Amino acid sequence: MKNEKVYQMDFSKVHGLLVNKAERKGRTRQEVDEVIRWLTGYSQPELEGMLERPVPYGDFFRNAPELNENRRLIKGVVCGVRVEDMEESLMQEIRYLDKLVDELARGKAMEQILRNPKCGVSR
Protein backbone atom coordinates (compact mmCIF):
# COMPACT_ATOMS: atom_id res chain seq x y z
CA MET A 1 0.00 0.00 0.00
CA LYS A 2 1.57 3.30 -1.10
CA ASN A 3 0.09 5.34 1.77
CA GLU A 4 1.54 3.05 4.44
CA LYS A 5 4.82 5.01 4.45
CA VAL A 6 2.91 8.18 5.29
CA TYR A 7 0.93 6.42 8.03
CA GLN A 8 4.15 5.15 9.62
CA MET A 9 5.91 8.55 9.70
CA ASP A 10 6.49 9.88 13.19
CA PHE A 11 3.94 12.56 14.08
CA SER A 12 6.58 14.76 15.70
CA LYS A 13 8.52 14.87 12.42
CA VAL A 14 5.43 15.80 10.44
CA HIS A 15 4.47 18.39 13.06
CA GLY A 16 7.91 19.98 12.68
CA LEU A 17 7.48 20.16 8.91
CA LEU A 18 4.03 21.76 9.27
CA VAL A 19 5.34 24.31 11.77
CA ASN A 20 8.33 25.16 9.53
CA LYS A 21 6.01 25.71 6.58
CA ALA A 22 3.83 28.09 8.59
CA GLU A 23 6.74 29.94 10.20
CA ARG A 24 8.38 30.59 6.81
CA LYS A 25 5.24 32.58 5.98
CA GLY A 26 5.12 34.51 9.24
CA ARG A 27 2.70 32.28 11.15
CA THR A 28 3.36 30.55 14.48
CA ARG A 29 3.57 27.11 16.01
CA GLN A 30 0.68 28.10 18.28
CA GLU A 31 -1.49 28.68 15.21
CA VAL A 32 -0.50 25.31 13.74
CA ASP A 33 -1.34 23.65 17.06
CA GLU A 34 -4.70 25.45 17.15
CA VAL A 35 -5.52 24.12 13.69
CA ILE A 36 -4.51 20.59 14.74
CA ARG A 37 -6.60 20.78 17.93
CA TRP A 38 -9.61 22.08 15.98
CA LEU A 39 -9.37 19.26 13.44
CA THR A 40 -8.66 16.37 15.81
CA GLY A 41 -10.09 17.26 19.22
CA TYR A 42 -6.78 16.74 21.01
CA SER A 43 -6.00 19.09 23.90
CA GLN A 44 -2.70 20.99 23.94
CA PRO A 45 -1.29 18.74 26.71
CA GLU A 46 -2.26 15.64 24.69
CA LEU A 47 -0.62 17.13 21.62
CA GLU A 48 2.54 17.95 23.55
CA GLY A 49 2.65 14.40 24.90
CA MET A 50 2.54 12.95 21.40
CA LEU A 51 5.42 15.18 20.36
CA GLU A 52 7.55 13.69 23.15
CA ARG A 53 7.17 10.04 22.16
CA PRO A 54 7.01 8.17 18.86
CA VAL A 55 3.47 8.16 17.46
CA PRO A 56 2.82 6.98 13.90
CA TYR A 57 1.02 9.66 11.89
CA GLY A 58 -1.75 7.25 10.97
CA ASP A 59 -2.36 6.41 14.64
CA PHE A 60 -2.43 10.12 15.47
CA PHE A 61 -5.55 10.42 13.29
CA ARG A 62 -7.00 6.97 14.06
CA ASN A 63 -6.96 7.80 17.79
CA ALA A 64 -8.13 11.40 17.50
CA PRO A 65 -10.61 12.12 20.31
CA GLU A 66 -13.15 13.94 18.15
CA LEU A 67 -12.66 14.82 14.50
CA ASN A 68 -14.37 18.15 13.88
CA GLU A 69 -17.64 17.75 12.00
CA ASN A 70 -16.92 20.97 10.08
CA ARG A 71 -13.83 19.39 8.51
CA ARG A 72 -16.14 18.28 5.68
CA LEU A 73 -16.30 21.96 4.70
CA ILE A 74 -12.61 21.84 3.73
CA LYS A 75 -12.35 21.91 -0.05
CA GLY A 76 -9.49 22.27 -2.45
CA VAL A 77 -6.45 20.61 -3.93
CA VAL A 78 -3.49 19.15 -2.04
CA CYS A 79 -0.76 17.33 -3.93
CA GLY A 80 -2.86 17.48 -7.08
CA VAL A 81 -5.88 15.75 -5.54
CA ARG A 82 -9.16 17.32 -4.39
CA VAL A 83 -9.45 16.59 -0.65
CA GLU A 84 -13.23 16.35 -0.77
CA ASP A 85 -13.04 13.60 -3.40
CA MET A 86 -10.51 11.33 -1.69
CA GLU A 87 -11.79 7.80 -1.20
CA GLU A 88 -9.44 6.61 1.53
CA SER A 89 -10.72 8.22 4.73
CA LEU A 90 -7.45 8.16 6.70
CA MET A 91 -5.52 9.85 3.89
CA GLN A 92 -8.37 12.35 3.56
CA GLU A 93 -7.98 13.32 7.23
CA ILE A 94 -4.23 13.79 6.69
CA ARG A 95 -4.86 15.92 3.62
CA TYR A 96 -7.41 18.03 5.50
CA LEU A 97 -4.61 19.01 7.88
CA ASP A 98 -2.28 19.70 4.96
CA LYS A 99 -4.91 21.96 3.40
CA LEU A 100 -5.51 23.85 6.67
CA VAL A 101 -1.78 24.51 7.12
CA ASP A 102 -1.55 25.60 3.46
CA GLU A 103 -4.32 28.13 4.14
CA LEU A 104 -2.56 29.29 7.30
CA ALA A 105 0.69 29.78 5.39
CA ARG A 106 -1.14 31.75 2.69
CA GLY A 107 -2.29 34.24 5.31
CA LYS A 108 -5.94 33.33 5.68
CA ALA A 109 -7.66 34.51 8.85
CA MET A 110 -7.99 31.86 11.56
CA GLU A 111 -11.80 32.25 11.59
CA GLN A 112 -11.89 31.24 7.93
CA ILE A 113 -9.40 28.40 8.34
CA LEU A 114 -11.42 26.94 11.21
CA ARG A 115 -14.62 27.08 9.17
CA ASN A 116 -16.48 29.24 11.66
CA PRO A 117 -20.13 28.99 10.56
CA LYS A 118 -20.74 32.50 11.93
CA CYS A 119 -18.38 33.87 9.28
CA GLY A 120 -20.35 32.19 6.47
CA VAL A 121 -17.22 30.39 5.32
CA SER A 122 -17.76 27.30 3.24
CA ARG A 123 -14.58 27.07 1.18
C-alpha atoms as a PDB file:
ATOM      1  CA  MET A   1       0.000   0.000   0.000  1.00  0.00           C
ATOM      2  CA  LYS A   2       1.570   3.295  -1.102  1.00  0.00           C
ATOM      3  CA  ASN A   3       0.095   5.336   1.765  1.00  0.00           C
ATOM      4  CA  GLU A   4       1.537   3.050   4.438  1.00  0.00           C
ATOM      5  CA  LYS A   5       4.822   5.009   4.453  1.00  0.00           C
ATOM      6  CA  VAL A   6       2.910   8.176   5.289  1.00  0.00           C
ATOM      7  CA  TYR A   7       0.931   6.424   8.030  1.00  0.00           C
ATOM      8  CA  GLN A   8       4.155   5.154   9.624  1.00  0.00           C
ATOM      9  CA  MET A   9       5.912   8.546   9.699  1.00  0.00           C
ATOM     10  CA  ASP A  10       6.490   9.883  13.192  1.00  0.00           C
ATOM     11  CA  PHE A  11       3.937  12.557  14.080  1.00  0.00           C
ATOM     12  CA  SER A  12       6.585  14.757  15.705  1.00  0.00           C
ATOM     13  CA  LYS A  13       8.524  14.871  12.423  1.00  0.00           C
ATOM     14  CA  VAL A  14       5.428  15.799  10.439  1.00  0.00           C
ATOM     15  CA  HIS A  15       4.474  18.391  13.058  1.00  0.00           C
ATOM     16  CA  GLY A  16       7.908  19.977  12.678  1.00  0.00           C
ATOM     17  CA  LEU A  17       7.476  20.164   8.910  1.00  0.00           C
ATOM     18  CA  LEU A  18       4.028  21.759   9.267  1.00  0.00           C
ATOM     19  CA  VAL A  19       5.345  24.313  11.772  1.00  0.00           C
ATOM     20  CA  ASN A  20       8.326  25.161   9.529  1.00  0.00           C
ATOM     21  CA  LYS A  21       6.010  25.714   6.578  1.00  0.00           C
ATOM     22  CA  ALA A  22       3.827  28.087   8.589  1.00  0.00           C
ATOM     23  CA  GLU A  23       6.739  29.936  10.197  1.00  0.00           C
ATOM     24  CA  ARG A  24       8.376  30.593   6.814  1.00  0.00           C
ATOM     25  CA  LYS A  25       5.244  32.582   5.977  1.00  0.00           C
ATOM     26  CA  GLY A  26       5.123  34.513   9.244  1.00  0.00           C
ATOM     27  CA  ARG A  27       2.696  32.285  11.146  1.00  0.00           C
ATOM     28  CA  THR A  28       3.358  30.554  14.478  1.00  0.00           C
ATOM     29  CA  ARG A  29       3.574  27.113  16.012  1.00  0.00           C
ATOM     30  CA  GLN A  30       0.680  28.100  18.277  1.00  0.00           C
ATOM     31  CA  GLU A  31      -1.487  28.683  15.207  1.00  0.00           C
ATOM     32  CA  VAL A  32      -0.499  25.308  13.737  1.00  0.00           C
ATOM     33  CA  ASP A  33      -1.344  23.652  17.056  1.00  0.00           C
ATOM     34  CA  GLU A  34      -4.697  25.454  17.146  1.00  0.00           C
ATOM     35  CA  VAL A  35      -5.517  24.118  13.690  1.00  0.00           C
ATOM     36  CA  ILE A  36      -4.510  20.586  14.743  1.00  0.00           C
ATOM     37  CA  ARG A  37      -6.597  20.783  17.928  1.00  0.00           C
ATOM     38  CA  TRP A  38      -9.609  22.080  15.976  1.00  0.00           C
ATOM     39  CA  LEU A  39      -9.367  19.260  13.440  1.00  0.00           C
ATOM     40  CA  THR A  40      -8.658  16.368  15.811  1.00  0.00           C
ATOM     41  CA  GLY A  41     -10.086  17.258  19.220  1.00  0.00           C
ATOM     42  CA  TYR A  42      -6.776  16.739  21.011  1.00  0.00           C
ATOM     43  CA  SER A  43      -6.002  19.093  23.902  1.00  0.00           C
ATOM     44  CA  GLN A  44      -2.699  20.987  23.938  1.00  0.00           C
ATOM     45  CA  PRO A  45      -1.293  18.744  26.711  1.00  0.00           C
ATOM     46  CA  GLU A  46      -2.256  15.642  24.691  1.00  0.00           C
ATOM     47  CA  LEU A  47      -0.624  17.129  21.618  1.00  0.00           C
ATOM     48  CA  GLU A  48       2.543  17.954  23.554  1.00  0.00           C
ATOM     49  CA  GLY A  49       2.652  14.399  24.903  1.00  0.00           C
ATOM     50  CA  MET A  50       2.540  12.953  21.400  1.00  0.00           C
ATOM     51  CA  LEU A  51       5.416  15.180  20.357  1.00  0.00           C
ATOM     52  CA  GLU A  52       7.551  13.688  23.147  1.00  0.00           C
ATOM     53  CA  ARG A  53       7.173  10.044  22.163  1.00  0.00           C
ATOM     54  CA  PRO A  54       7.010   8.172  18.863  1.00  0.00           C
ATOM     55  CA  VAL A  55       3.471   8.156  17.459  1.00  0.00           C
ATOM     56  CA  PRO A  56       2.820   6.979  13.896  1.00  0.00           C
ATOM     57  CA  TYR A  57       1.024   9.663  11.887  1.00  0.00           C
ATOM     58  CA  GLY A  58      -1.751   7.247  10.967  1.00  0.00           C
ATOM     59  CA  ASP A  59      -2.355   6.413  14.637  1.00  0.00           C
ATOM     60  CA  PHE A  60      -2.435  10.120  15.470  1.00  0.00           C
ATOM     61  CA  PHE A  61      -5.553  10.416  13.295  1.00  0.00           C
ATOM     62  CA  ARG A  62      -7.004   6.972  14.056  1.00  0.00           C
ATOM     63  CA  ASN A  63      -6.963   7.803  17.785  1.00  0.00           C
ATOM     64  CA  ALA A  64      -8.128  11.404  17.501  1.00  0.00           C
ATOM     65  CA  PRO A  65     -10.614  12.124  20.309  1.00  0.00           C
ATOM     66  CA  GLU A  66     -13.152  13.936  18.145  1.00  0.00           C
ATOM     67  CA  LEU A  67     -12.661  14.820  14.501  1.00  0.00           C
ATOM     68  CA  ASN A  68     -14.365  18.148  13.885  1.00  0.00           C
ATOM     69  CA  GLU A  69     -17.637  17.753  12.004  1.00  0.00           C
ATOM     70  CA  ASN A  70     -16.923  20.971  10.083  1.00  0.00           C
ATOM     71  CA  ARG A  71     -13.835  19.385   8.508  1.00  0.00           C
ATOM     72  CA  ARG A  72     -16.140  18.283   5.683  1.00  0.00           C
ATOM     73  CA  LEU A  73     -16.301  21.963   4.698  1.00  0.00           C
ATOM     74  CA  ILE A  74     -12.615  21.837   3.730  1.00  0.00           C
ATOM     75  CA  LYS A  75     -12.354  21.906  -0.046  1.00  0.00           C
ATOM     76  CA  GLY A  76      -9.490  22.272  -2.453  1.00  0.00           C
ATOM     77  CA  VAL A  77      -6.446  20.606  -3.930  1.00  0.00           C
ATOM     78  CA  VAL A  78      -3.493  19.154  -2.035  1.00  0.00           C
ATOM     79  CA  CYS A  79      -0.760  17.326  -3.927  1.00  0.00           C
ATOM     80  CA  GLY A  80      -2.858  17.476  -7.080  1.00  0.00           C
ATOM     81  CA  VAL A  81      -5.885  15.750  -5.542  1.00  0.00           C
ATOM     82  CA  ARG A  82      -9.156  17.321  -4.385  1.00  0.00           C
ATOM     83  CA  VAL A  83      -9.447  16.586  -0.654  1.00  0.00           C
ATOM     84  CA  GLU A  84     -13.226  16.354  -0.766  1.00  0.00           C
ATOM     85  CA  ASP A  85     -13.042  13.598  -3.403  1.00  0.00           C
ATOM     86  CA  MET A  86     -10.509  11.325  -1.690  1.00  0.00           C
ATOM     87  CA  GLU A  87     -11.794   7.802  -1.204  1.00  0.00           C
ATOM     88  CA  GLU A  88      -9.440   6.614   1.526  1.00  0.00           C
ATOM     89  CA  SER A  89     -10.723   8.224   4.731  1.00  0.00           C
ATOM     90  CA  LEU A  90      -7.446   8.158   6.699  1.00  0.00           C
ATOM     91  CA  MET A  91      -5.522   9.846   3.893  1.00  0.00           C
ATOM     92  CA  GLN A  92      -8.373  12.346   3.557  1.00  0.00           C
ATOM     93  CA  GLU A  93      -7.979  13.317   7.226  1.00  0.00           C
ATOM     94  CA  ILE A  94      -4.233  13.785   6.692  1.00  0.00           C
ATOM     95  CA  ARG A  95      -4.856  15.923   3.619  1.00  0.00           C
ATOM     96  CA  TYR A  96      -7.407  18.028   5.504  1.00  0.00           C
ATOM     97  CA  LEU A  97      -4.614  19.008   7.881  1.00  0.00           C
ATOM     98  CA  ASP A  98      -2.280  19.702   4.956  1.00  0.00           C
ATOM     99  CA  LYS A  99      -4.908  21.957   3.405  1.00  0.00           C
ATOM    100  CA  LEU A 100      -5.506  23.854   6.665  1.00  0.00           C
ATOM    101  CA  VAL A 101      -1.784  24.506   7.117  1.00  0.00           C
ATOM    102  CA  ASP A 102      -1.552  25.604   3.462  1.00  0.00           C
ATOM    103  CA  GLU A 103      -4.318  28.130   4.138  1.00  0.00           C
ATOM    104  CA  LEU A 104      -2.563  29.290   7.302  1.00  0.00           C
ATOM    105  CA  ALA A 105       0.689  29.782   5.387  1.00  0.00           C
ATOM    106  CA  ARG A 106      -1.141  31.747   2.685  1.00  0.00           C
ATOM    107  CA  GLY A 107      -2.289  34.242   5.307  1.00  0.00           C
ATOM    108  CA  LYS A 108      -5.943  33.328   5.681  1.00  0.00           C
ATOM    109  CA  ALA A 109      -7.662  34.506   8.847  1.00  0.00           C
ATOM    110  CA  MET A 110      -7.994  31.861  11.559  1.00  0.00           C
ATOM    111  CA  GLU A 111     -11.795  32.253  11.586  1.00  0.00           C
ATOM    112  CA  GLN A 112     -11.888  31.239   7.932  1.00  0.00           C
ATOM    113  CA  ILE A 113      -9.404  28.398   8.335  1.00  0.00           C
ATOM    114  CA  LEU A 114     -11.422  26.935  11.207  1.00  0.00           C
ATOM    115  CA  ARG A 115     -14.624  27.084   9.166  1.00  0.00           C
ATOM    116  CA  ASN A 116     -16.475  29.237  11.658  1.00  0.00           C
ATOM    117  CA  PRO A 117     -20.130  28.988  10.558  1.00  0.00           C
ATOM    118  CA  LYS A 118     -20.740  32.503  11.926  1.00  0.00           C
ATOM    119  CA  CYS A 119     -18.385  33.869   9.278  1.00  0.00           C
ATOM    120  CA  GLY A 120     -20.351  32.190   6.466  1.00  0.00           C
ATOM    121  CA  VAL A 121     -17.217  30.386   5.321  1.00  0.00           C
ATOM    122  CA  SER A 122     -17.765  27.297   3.237  1.00  0.00           C
ATOM    123  CA  ARG A 123     -14.582  27.069   1.179  1.00  0.00           C
END
